[in-house]
XYZ file of C-alpha atoms in Angstrom:
449
model
C 65.753 11.741 47.387
C 63.575 12.764 43.865
C 65.722 13.327 41.298
C 64.664 15.083 37.526
C 65.472 13.169 34.383
C 65.275 15.088 31.190
C 63.396 13.188 28.983
C 66.661 12.668 26.033
C 68.451 9.119 25.032
C 70.745 9.898 28.320
C 68.172 8.526 30.844
C 65.197 7.093 27.595
C 64.639 5.685 24.429
C 62.762 8.204 22.475
C 60.295 6.559 19.980
C 57.601 7.915 17.398
C 56.949 11.656 15.945
C 58.867 13.340 19.098
C 60.181 16.697 18.718
C 62.094 19.013 21.405
C 61.149 22.173 21.354
C 62.637 23.910 24.755
C 63.734 21.381 26.933
C 60.450 19.516 26.906
C 60.049 16.899 24.513
C 56.446 17.058 22.700
C 54.892 13.903 22.087
C 53.478 14.300 18.073
C 51.964 11.679 16.776
C 49.875 8.413 18.026
C 51.919 5.957 19.658
C 55.074 8.818 20.465
C 57.191 8.610 23.612
C 59.443 7.253 26.089
C 60.447 3.864 27.307
C 62.829 2.932 30.746
C 63.868 0.829 32.466
C 64.360 1.827 36.265
C 64.012 0.005 39.872
C 63.029 3.926 41.377
C 59.978 3.201 43.829
C 58.249 6.148 42.142
C 58.097 7.565 39.430
C 56.384 11.164 38.357
C 56.508 13.315 35.421
C 55.368 17.087 34.866
C 53.638 17.258 31.661
C 52.580 20.314 29.852
C 48.929 19.844 28.747
C 48.246 22.318 25.230
C 43.819 22.545 25.425
C 41.876 23.880 22.477
C 38.576 23.520 24.596
C 37.707 23.527 28.339
C 35.587 20.656 27.665
C 38.015 18.177 27.957
C 36.924 16.017 24.609
C 39.902 17.035 22.765
C 43.037 16.130 25.826
C 45.295 14.142 24.697
C 45.593 10.545 26.462
C 48.185 8.657 27.100
C 49.216 5.277 28.739
C 51.792 3.833 31.347
C 52.820 0.859 30.303
C 54.562 -1.274 32.925
C 56.373 -4.784 33.695
C 57.710 -6.094 35.793
C 61.477 -7.960 35.483
C 62.516 -10.645 37.898
C 65.810 -11.829 38.722
C 66.180 -14.277 35.753
C 66.156 -11.578 33.541
C 62.226 -12.299 32.224
C 58.760 -10.050 32.526
C 56.706 -11.563 34.911
C 53.372 -11.410 33.603
C 51.233 -13.455 36.164
C 50.007 -11.038 38.625
C 46.354 -10.425 39.261
C 46.006 -6.959 40.106
C 45.464 -5.597 42.940
C 42.205 -4.682 44.597
C 41.696 -0.471 44.140
C 40.376 1.430 47.519
C 37.435 2.439 44.753
C 35.392 -0.845 44.624
C 37.278 -3.572 45.897
C 37.054 -5.873 42.478
C 40.222 -5.026 41.037
C 38.723 -2.049 38.932
C 37.750 1.662 39.761
C 33.904 3.044 39.823
C 34.668 4.657 37.112
C 36.951 4.373 33.973
C 39.211 7.206 34.470
C 39.501 9.064 31.219
C 35.305 9.954 32.131
C 36.806 11.477 35.194
C 35.425 15.335 35.623
C 38.649 17.765 36.062
C 39.402 18.343 39.645
C 38.925 14.334 40.458
C 41.786 12.423 41.863
C 43.996 15.326 42.592
C 45.996 16.328 45.399
C 48.050 18.973 46.921
C 51.815 18.412 47.641
C 54.693 21.749 47.607
C 51.659 23.515 46.229
C 51.252 21.276 42.778
C 48.321 19.601 41.838
C 49.834 15.325 41.348
C 47.095 13.453 39.820
C 47.286 9.822 42.289
C 47.400 6.628 40.421
C 44.659 4.586 42.355
C 46.243 2.462 45.147
C 48.030 -1.013 42.701
C 50.478 -3.300 42.668
C 52.252 -2.982 39.172
C 52.947 -4.448 36.872
C 49.810 -5.286 35.118
C 49.092 -8.792 34.636
C 48.938 -8.773 31.115
C 52.515 -7.682 30.230
C 53.645 -4.905 27.999
C 50.708 -5.249 25.691
C 48.527 -3.813 28.281
C 48.529 -0.253 29.652
C 48.511 -0.337 33.436
C 47.235 3.225 34.194
C 45.565 5.796 31.627
C 45.691 9.864 31.534
C 43.983 12.356 30.745
C 46.882 15.628 30.362
C 45.153 18.949 31.297
C 45.704 21.891 30.574
C 49.261 23.636 31.167
C 52.112 22.032 33.021
C 51.006 19.428 35.902
C 52.323 16.603 38.162
C 51.662 12.935 36.838
C 51.865 10.108 39.586
C 53.411 7.790 37.372
C 54.201 4.378 38.589
C 54.639 3.414 42.301
C 56.691 1.101 43.452
C 57.701 0.110 47.040
C 59.576 -2.696 46.902
C 61.681 -1.784 44.270
C 61.157 -3.661 41.271
C 62.798 -3.832 38.534
C 60.750 -2.371 36.218
C 59.957 -1.691 32.609
C 58.412 1.886 31.871
C 56.761 3.393 28.449
C 54.897 6.315 28.211
C 52.879 6.474 25.276
C 50.405 8.634 23.473
C 47.509 7.155 22.475
C 45.906 9.726 20.522
C 46.672 11.118 17.334
C 48.292 14.803 16.869
C 45.080 17.394 15.203
C 43.694 17.028 19.119
C 45.282 18.115 22.657
C 49.269 18.795 22.056
C 51.158 17.249 24.812
C 55.228 17.531 26.172
C 56.680 15.177 28.423
C 59.382 18.336 30.381
C 60.936 16.396 33.139
C 60.678 12.795 34.762
C 61.233 12.898 38.558
C 62.526 9.198 40.446
C 64.377 8.149 43.071
C 66.592 6.648 41.044
C 68.839 6.455 37.644
C 66.619 5.851 34.473
C 68.725 3.544 31.842
C 67.561 3.540 28.194
C 65.858 0.696 26.568
C 67.402 -1.681 23.632
C 66.337 -0.575 20.413
C 64.186 -2.487 18.353
C 65.467 -4.602 15.251
C 62.227 -4.844 13.535
C 60.912 -1.013 12.366
C 57.623 -0.403 10.292
C 56.355 2.833 9.430
C 52.234 3.264 9.883
C 50.453 6.167 7.191
C 46.682 6.088 7.674
C 43.637 7.855 8.991
C 41.324 6.912 12.158
C 42.015 2.940 11.316
C 45.596 4.092 11.974
C 44.849 5.750 14.863
C 42.794 3.276 16.392
C 39.716 5.804 16.752
C 36.767 4.294 17.959
C 38.585 1.120 19.112
C 39.025 2.331 23.104
C 35.389 0.397 23.774
C 32.495 -0.735 21.949
C 29.632 0.715 20.531
C 26.601 -1.198 22.466
C 23.947 -1.475 18.748
C 20.899 -0.367 20.634
C 22.274 3.194 21.454
C 21.510 6.126 17.920
C 24.202 6.612 16.179
C 23.367 9.817 15.284
C 23.877 10.333 19.042
C 27.272 9.671 19.523
C 29.880 12.349 20.575
C 33.115 12.580 20.264
C 35.708 12.521 22.239
C 39.631 11.092 22.578
C 38.535 9.002 25.354
C 37.392 6.652 22.635
C 40.882 6.536 20.551
C 43.387 3.847 21.371
C 46.314 3.485 18.496
C 47.403 0.215 20.714
C 44.084 -1.561 19.523
C 44.478 -0.266 15.805
C 45.327 -2.799 13.143
C 48.514 -1.075 13.076
C 49.991 -1.359 17.314
C 48.586 -4.440 16.907
C 50.875 -6.102 14.463
C 53.790 -4.274 15.177
C 53.504 -5.640 19.120
C 52.815 -9.098 16.879
C 55.921 -9.075 14.842
C 58.745 -8.059 17.758
C 59.009 -4.613 16.280
C 58.193 -0.906 16.744
C 55.931 0.773 14.917
C 55.767 4.531 13.938
C 52.683 6.393 13.580
C 51.794 8.664 10.962
C 48.051 9.018 10.915
C 45.101 11.479 10.551
C 41.291 10.515 11.355
C 39.208 12.278 8.735
C 42.318 12.346 6.443
C 42.406 11.435 2.387
C 44.731 11.635 -0.808
C 42.418 14.288 -2.620
C 39.772 14.998 0.476
C 39.361 15.150 3.660
C 36.112 13.224 4.774
C 32.860 15.356 3.658
C 29.295 15.043 4.223
C 26.677 13.545 1.628
C 25.263 16.407 1.366
C 28.423 18.527 0.240
C 30.074 17.943 -3.131
C 33.179 20.840 -2.722
C 36.302 18.830 -1.827
C 38.319 19.230 1.783
C 41.612 20.059 0.417
C 42.622 21.332 3.690
C 45.739 18.799 5.761
C 46.024 16.490 2.868
C 48.612 13.716 3.556
C 50.737 14.642 1.071
C 51.681 18.118 2.821
C 51.598 16.723 6.165
C 53.540 13.343 4.698
C 57.796 15.498 4.865
C 57.293 17.047 8.043
C 57.986 14.487 11.530
C 54.280 16.915 12.753
C 53.614 20.021 11.609
C 50.924 20.320 13.256
C 52.231 20.423 16.632
C 55.043 21.132 15.963
C 52.962 24.785 14.785
C 50.900 24.625 18.149
C 54.045 24.183 20.609
C 55.269 27.408 19.472
C 52.532 29.626 19.198
C 51.970 28.624 23.125
C 55.387 28.576 24.113
C 55.573 32.530 22.471
C 52.826 33.341 24.088
C 54.757 32.664 26.896
C 57.847 34.160 26.991
C 59.436 31.881 24.903
C 62.009 33.359 21.617
C 62.912 30.903 19.708
C 66.707 31.049 18.642
C 67.713 32.817 15.592
C 68.143 30.533 12.239
C 65.511 28.076 13.369
C 63.326 26.704 11.289
C 59.554 26.268 11.617
C 58.478 23.102 10.958
C 60.865 19.866 11.303
C 61.377 17.864 8.350
C 61.675 14.414 8.439
C 65.248 15.134 6.199
C 66.154 16.943 9.273
C 64.054 15.806 12.448
C 67.599 14.371 13.527
C 69.606 17.093 14.489
C 67.770 18.839 17.080
C 67.746 14.677 18.531
C 71.489 14.175 18.923
C 71.535 10.582 20.211
C 68.361 9.130 18.832
C 68.505 6.132 16.429
C 67.682 7.254 13.183
C 63.925 4.899 12.713
C 64.802 3.684 9.842
C 61.089 1.356 8.672
C 62.019 -2.293 6.277
C 58.902 -2.070 5.610
C 55.668 0.435 5.353
C 52.496 0.158 5.291
C 49.963 2.259 3.767
C 46.214 1.984 3.939
C 44.110 5.402 3.340
C 41.533 6.098 0.610
C 38.879 5.610 3.783
C 37.994 9.553 3.635
C 38.362 10.096 0.175
C 35.189 7.741 -0.981
C 33.181 10.571 1.071
C 34.099 12.291 -2.627
C 35.187 10.173 -5.178
C 31.300 9.014 -5.510
C 32.124 5.660 -7.703
C 33.330 8.529 -10.140
C 35.609 8.472 -13.509
C 37.405 11.093 -13.223
C 37.860 11.957 -9.307
C 38.847 7.945 -8.880
C 41.745 8.566 -11.108
C 43.025 11.542 -9.563
C 42.656 9.098 -6.108
C 45.165 7.183 -7.768
C 47.388 9.418 -8.937
C 47.940 11.138 -5.938
C 48.619 7.713 -3.935
C 50.986 7.081 -6.282
C 52.942 10.330 -5.826
C 52.321 9.503 -1.949
C 54.326 6.119 -3.061
C 57.128 7.785 -4.579
C 57.417 9.844 -1.799
C 58.048 7.578 0.793
C 60.460 5.096 -1.550
C 62.563 8.399 -1.832
C 62.465 8.913 1.692
C 62.871 5.564 3.294
C 65.214 3.747 0.373
C 65.100 0.369 0.707
C 61.807 -0.206 2.147
C 59.456 -2.891 1.701
C 56.019 -0.820 0.480
C 52.637 -2.343 1.838
C 49.030 -1.086 0.613
C 45.653 -2.180 2.818
C 42.189 -2.092 1.516
C 39.099 -2.331 2.531
C 38.028 -2.653 6.351
C 35.293 0.051 6.104
C 34.379 0.678 2.454
C 35.452 -1.197 -0.539
C 34.791 1.425 -3.346
C 38.101 2.580 -3.943
C 39.326 -1.292 -3.893
C 40.447 -1.582 -7.546
C 41.777 2.132 -7.433
C 44.369 1.121 -4.289
C 45.039 -2.307 -5.604
C 46.545 -0.467 -9.157
C 48.288 2.462 -7.256
C 49.807 -0.417 -5.665
C 51.548 -2.822 -8.650
C 51.954 0.435 -10.334
C 54.803 1.232 -7.703
C 56.050 -2.284 -7.447
C 53.917 -2.062 -4.135
C 52.396 -5.148 -2.276
C 48.843 -5.016 -1.941
C 46.076 -7.026 1.295
C 42.698 -6.692 0.671
C 41.159 -6.971 4.115
C 38.274 -8.435 4.595
C 34.926 -5.972 5.323
C 33.810 -5.441 9.052
C 31.526 -7.636 10.198
C 29.470 -5.830 12.729
C 27.357 -9.066 13.497
C 29.857 -11.269 14.449
C 33.131 -8.855 15.358
C 31.310 -5.768 17.398
C 31.459 -2.386 16.310
C 33.859 0.190 17.698
C 32.496 4.038 18.660
C 31.340 6.357 15.669
C 30.720 3.290 13.553
C 34.090 2.087 13.597
C 36.114 -1.473 13.429
C 36.065 -2.894 16.970
C 39.326 -4.047 18.223
C 38.421 -7.559 17.634
C 38.337 -6.266 13.457
C 41.507 -4.095 14.356
C 42.976 -7.661 15.894
C 41.981 -9.945 12.562
C 43.734 -7.032 10.049
C 46.790 -7.260 12.235
C 47.542 -10.709 11.822
C 46.543 -10.832 8.477
C 49.619 -7.947 8.776
C 51.845 -10.483 10.160
C 50.799 -13.079 8.446
C 52.008 -11.182 5.386
C 55.522 -10.004 7.264
C 56.205 -13.845 7.611
C 55.450 -14.735 4.501
C 57.709 -12.164 2.445
C 59.935 -10.753 5.212
C 60.414 -13.940 6.830
C 59.534 -12.458 10.239
C 58.848 -14.981 12.678
C 56.580 -13.380 14.893
C 58.019 -12.323 18.765
C 54.513 -12.556 20.770
C 50.768 -13.437 20.896
C 50.470 -9.816 22.915
C 46.682 -9.662 24.867
C 43.555 -9.771 23.107
C 42.242 -5.816 23.376
C 39.271 -6.431 25.173
C 36.919 -3.575 25.015
C 35.474 -3.741 27.848
C 38.289 -3.849 30.834
C 41.802 -2.883 28.395
C 43.152 -0.492 31.057
C 42.632 -1.635 34.503
C 42.096 2.019 36.023
């Protein structure tokens, strides 16, 4: 018998930038989600998608991570994935994110159910490789999360892979034939503040060097926070990461094309920082109002970081010991080596670091720069030194040796090399030993389906 479980701390651990509205749990920034232990034979999720367009290029993408635990309480990670019905070799005939809407669907009780390929879960590489990727469709649909006919002890995590400025997504309720239990909290916590590199944009697949970059068409299929330097370094250190990231985001200007000399000041990082996820909350409430929802009297429009836990009773506050900031790659499209612009950039960087220190008292701050561009290296170094923060120079990506991601962004290998440097820093400065060595994020076969 299937039972409904609300997405609350009673049944699962909530992590990342989540916002409960009208009984649904909106997953905001990249890397937000829920995690639970269960021996249920089947788990489904009712998921709401708020889409901007019908083409699906901005569709929110979710990753489902599954780890089996044996009788000794330890993860079982040596299994090979069972062959699928599609082609019998362990891989589907087409990547999940490339399927057109309407494929891989069935009807049950009048509702569309998106079925997973026939495969014994969990995935062979444990909690660091997703067993399934879900492109979220418009409106509410039911998605199959786990098929576990032998009722093995599983740890299941549903995590948002894409960033909040694209399609919005909410978990309405989870359905299961056995109880769901929240997993333990992490002792180590890291906040990452950044742009597309932090979000893992372009890292979901390696760019073919024979393709013309001018022909590249953006798609959220090519974005995956779990391949970013931020997620990978948190995994290496056994820390819970929280990711406040915006592709194109900057401190004095978003990315602008070379033919433009006017800064794009929409949604700069300083204006977004005081909120849990202003843009997701705005879109969610507009959608819900259009469907008859009435906002409670006295409710504030946007949830600030100071008030984020008022609506989430039982959620353990996120109090990072380390805050990692990597910004400037988009600002450089406007600064262009002009001294007065670079000085303005430094002032805004100092303002952001000071705001971070006021809110996360006692957290160590690490400033990064260098993977995609090095023009603002000294400006970032100065801002770090002025505020008493640490600074780590990252090597410029080397496409010839490391490959390159979509949209001319860093490859999974480049991200992983940066993550290793961050882990080394945490070991030297914070005394954090490495927790594990996550499965290397292979660009061609990261998701099993």
